[in-house]
Amino acid sequence: QVQLAESGGGWVQAGGSLRLSCAASGPTRNFYKMGWFRQAPGKEREFVASFRFSSRIADYGDSVQGRFTISRDNGRVAVNLQMDSLKPEDTAAYYCAAGVRGSSNEYEYWGPGTQVIVSP
């Protein structure tokens, strides 16, 4: 059974940094990308970043471009999200997701989420 586990959320003042991690376990052989999404109260889920394993291409949402960096842990089915220059509007629950080859869903598996709070 596939599981995604996020860690690293917490509280930080504006301008600070946090690093989120997401590790996958179970049958992950067909994973081809992993990504991060976020959802703030009363708002729709928003794409944050993704990383494709074979091409090592990273994509970012417009609101985090230049401030956040996604990377893969070498040798592991895991990704990190380095978040710098955080703003209060980055406050949200952050979710890790994984894409699977052959699936009709762009992202097949999701983690339970980790909370990030950025105070002014």
mmCIF file of C-alpha atoms in Angstrom:
data_model
loop_
_atom_site.group_PDB
_atom_site.id
_atom_site.type_symbol
_atom_site.label_atom_id
_atom_site.label_comp_id
_atom_site.label_asym_id
_atom_site.label_seq_id
_atom_site.Cartn_x
_atom_site.Cartn_y
_atom_site.Cartn_z
ATOM 1 C CA GLN A 1 0.000 0.000 0.000
ATOM 2 C CA VAL A 2 1.427 3.361 -1.022
ATOM 3 C CA GLN A 3 1.781 6.001 1.646
ATOM 4 C CA LEU A 4 3.082 9.552 1.441
ATOM 5 C CA ALA A 5 4.292 11.181 4.619
ATOM 6 C CA GLU A 6 4.969 14.913 4.867
ATOM 7 C CA SER A 7 7.096 16.540 7.538
ATOM 8 C CA GLY A 8 8.667 19.896 8.302
ATOM 9 C CA GLY A 9 5.689 22.163 8.634
ATOM 10 C CA GLY A 10 5.431 24.715 11.404
ATOM 11 C CA TRP A 11 5.387 28.382 12.262
ATOM 12 C CA VAL A 12 7.764 31.021 10.961
ATOM 13 C CA GLN A 13 7.884 34.782 10.729
ATOM 14 C CA ALA A 14 7.596 36.508 7.368
ATOM 15 C CA GLY A 15 10.898 36.493 5.535
ATOM 16 C CA GLY A 16 11.936 33.231 7.124
ATOM 17 C CA SER A 17 12.415 29.758 5.701
ATOM 18 C CA LEU A 18 11.005 26.278 6.152
ATOM 19 C CA ARG A 19 11.846 22.965 4.537
ATOM 20 C CA LEU A 20 9.155 20.386 3.868
ATOM 21 C CA SER A 21 9.884 16.760 3.111
ATOM 22 C CA CYS A 22 7.750 14.022 1.646
ATOM 23 C CA ALA A 23 8.718 10.372 1.635
ATOM 24 C CA ALA A 24 6.862 7.622 -0.187
ATOM 25 C CA SER A 25 6.623 4.026 0.913
ATOM 26 C CA GLY A 26 5.101 0.903 -0.569
ATOM 27 C CA PRO A 27 5.008 0.033 -4.293
ATOM 28 C CA THR A 28 6.507 3.197 -5.804
ATOM 29 C CA ARG A 29 8.186 1.712 -8.891
ATOM 30 C CA ASN A 30 5.791 3.438 -11.302
ATOM 31 C CA PHE A 31 6.039 6.878 -9.770
ATOM 32 C CA TYR A 32 7.211 9.381 -12.377
ATOM 33 C CA LYS A 33 6.769 12.648 -10.546
ATOM 34 C CA MET A 34 6.013 14.095 -7.142
ATOM 35 C CA GLY A 35 4.644 17.482 -6.303
ATOM 36 C CA TRP A 36 3.350 19.870 -3.678
ATOM 37 C CA PHE A 37 0.005 21.579 -3.444
ATOM 38 C CA ARG A 38 -1.424 23.865 -0.792
ATOM 39 C CA GLN A 39 -4.818 24.935 0.411
ATOM 40 C CA ALA A 40 -5.612 27.875 2.642
ATOM 41 C CA PRO A 41 -8.920 28.127 4.536
ATOM 42 C CA GLY A 42 -11.717 29.200 2.219
ATOM 43 C CA LYS A 43 -9.539 28.942 -0.878
ATOM 44 C CA GLU A 44 -9.121 26.382 -3.644
ATOM 45 C CA ARG A 45 -6.205 23.988 -3.743
ATOM 46 C CA GLU A 46 -3.206 25.579 -5.447
ATOM 47 C CA PHE A 47 -0.310 23.985 -7.311
ATOM 48 C CA VAL A 48 3.034 24.790 -5.696
ATOM 49 C CA ALA A 49 5.758 22.725 -7.364
ATOM 50 C CA SER A 50 6.506 19.409 -9.046
ATOM 51 C CA PHE A 51 9.575 17.333 -9.912
ATOM 52 C CA ARG A 52 9.803 14.796 -12.723
ATOM 53 C CA PHE A 53 12.172 11.980 -11.856
ATOM 54 C CA SER A 54 13.513 11.003 -15.282
ATOM 55 C CA SER A 55 14.047 14.478 -16.716
ATOM 56 C CA ARG A 56 14.733 16.145 -13.374
ATOM 57 C CA ILE A 57 12.544 19.029 -14.512
ATOM 58 C CA ALA A 58 10.988 21.169 -11.808
ATOM 59 C CA ASP A 59 7.876 23.284 -12.296
ATOM 60 C CA TYR A 60 6.555 25.998 -10.008
ATOM 61 C CA GLY A 61 3.390 27.908 -9.430
ATOM 62 C CA ASP A 62 3.560 31.608 -10.245
ATOM 63 C CA SER A 63 3.117 32.659 -6.630
ATOM 64 C CA VAL A 64 6.196 30.749 -5.419
ATOM 65 C CA GLN A 65 8.512 31.017 -8.427
ATOM 66 C CA GLY A 66 11.923 32.243 -7.312
ATOM 67 C CA ARG A 67 11.243 31.647 -3.612
ATOM 68 C CA PHE A 68 10.613 27.906 -3.375
ATOM 69 C CA THR A 69 12.838 25.068 -4.609
ATOM 70 C CA ILE A 70 11.789 21.451 -5.057
ATOM 71 C CA SER A 71 14.368 18.683 -5.127
ATOM 72 C CA ARG A 72 14.563 14.939 -4.902
ATOM 73 C CA ASP A 73 16.384 12.995 -2.228
ATOM 74 C CA ASN A 74 18.913 10.940 -4.190
ATOM 75 C CA GLY A 75 18.240 7.247 -3.926
ATOM 76 C CA ARG A 76 14.860 7.735 -2.316
ATOM 77 C CA VAL A 77 11.335 8.209 -3.565
ATOM 78 C CA ALA A 78 11.127 11.467 -1.693
ATOM 79 C CA VAL A 79 11.088 15.173 -2.427
ATOM 80 C CA ASN A 80 11.901 18.261 -0.442
ATOM 81 C CA LEU A 81 10.458 21.734 -0.735
ATOM 82 C CA GLN A 82 12.750 24.520 0.416
ATOM 83 C CA MET A 83 10.635 27.587 1.107
ATOM 84 C CA ASP A 84 12.464 30.888 1.441
ATOM 85 C CA SER A 85 11.295 34.496 1.770
ATOM 86 C CA LEU A 86 8.023 33.250 3.186
ATOM 87 C CA LYS A 87 5.020 35.553 3.188
ATOM 88 C CA PRO A 88 1.853 35.494 5.298
ATOM 89 C CA GLU A 89 -0.044 34.499 2.162
ATOM 90 C CA ASP A 90 1.977 31.271 2.069
ATOM 91 C CA THR A 91 0.058 30.125 5.141
ATOM 92 C CA ALA A 92 -1.778 26.935 4.197
ATOM 93 C CA ALA A 93 -1.928 23.195 4.555
ATOM 94 C CA TYR A 94 0.695 21.721 2.233
ATOM 95 C CA TYR A 95 0.074 18.374 0.576
ATOM 96 C CA CYS A 96 2.499 16.061 -1.167
ATOM 97 C CA ALA A 97 1.283 14.110 -4.189
ATOM 98 C CA ALA A 98 2.659 11.478 -6.546
ATOM 99 C CA GLY A 99 1.986 10.805 -10.202
ATOM 100 C CA VAL A 100 1.917 7.233 -11.460
ATOM 101 C CA ARG A 101 2.578 6.040 -15.015
ATOM 102 C CA GLY A 102 -0.570 4.668 -16.599
ATOM 103 C CA SER A 103 -2.965 6.409 -14.251
ATOM 104 C CA SER A 104 -5.781 8.578 -15.600
ATOM 105 C CA ASN A 105 -5.179 10.986 -12.723
ATOM 106 C CA GLU A 106 -2.301 13.411 -12.960
ATOM 107 C CA TYR A 107 -1.640 12.714 -9.279
ATOM 108 C CA GLU A 108 -2.724 9.357 -7.922
ATOM 109 C CA TYR A 109 -1.593 9.455 -4.305
ATOM 110 C CA TRP A 110 -1.770 12.197 -1.694
ATOM 111 C CA GLY A 111 -0.324 12.705 1.750
ATOM 112 C CA PRO A 112 -2.360 13.835 4.766
ATOM 113 C CA GLY A 113 -0.811 17.316 4.723
ATOM 114 C CA THR A 114 1.345 19.475 6.955
ATOM 115 C CA GLN A 115 0.483 22.941 8.216
ATOM 116 C CA VAL A 116 2.604 26.006 7.474
ATOM 117 C CA ILE A 117 1.864 29.260 9.296
ATOM 118 C CA VAL A 118 3.681 32.467 8.372
ATOM 119 C CA SER A 119 3.114 35.380 10.719
ATOM 120 C CA PRO A 120 3.521 39.020 9.626
#
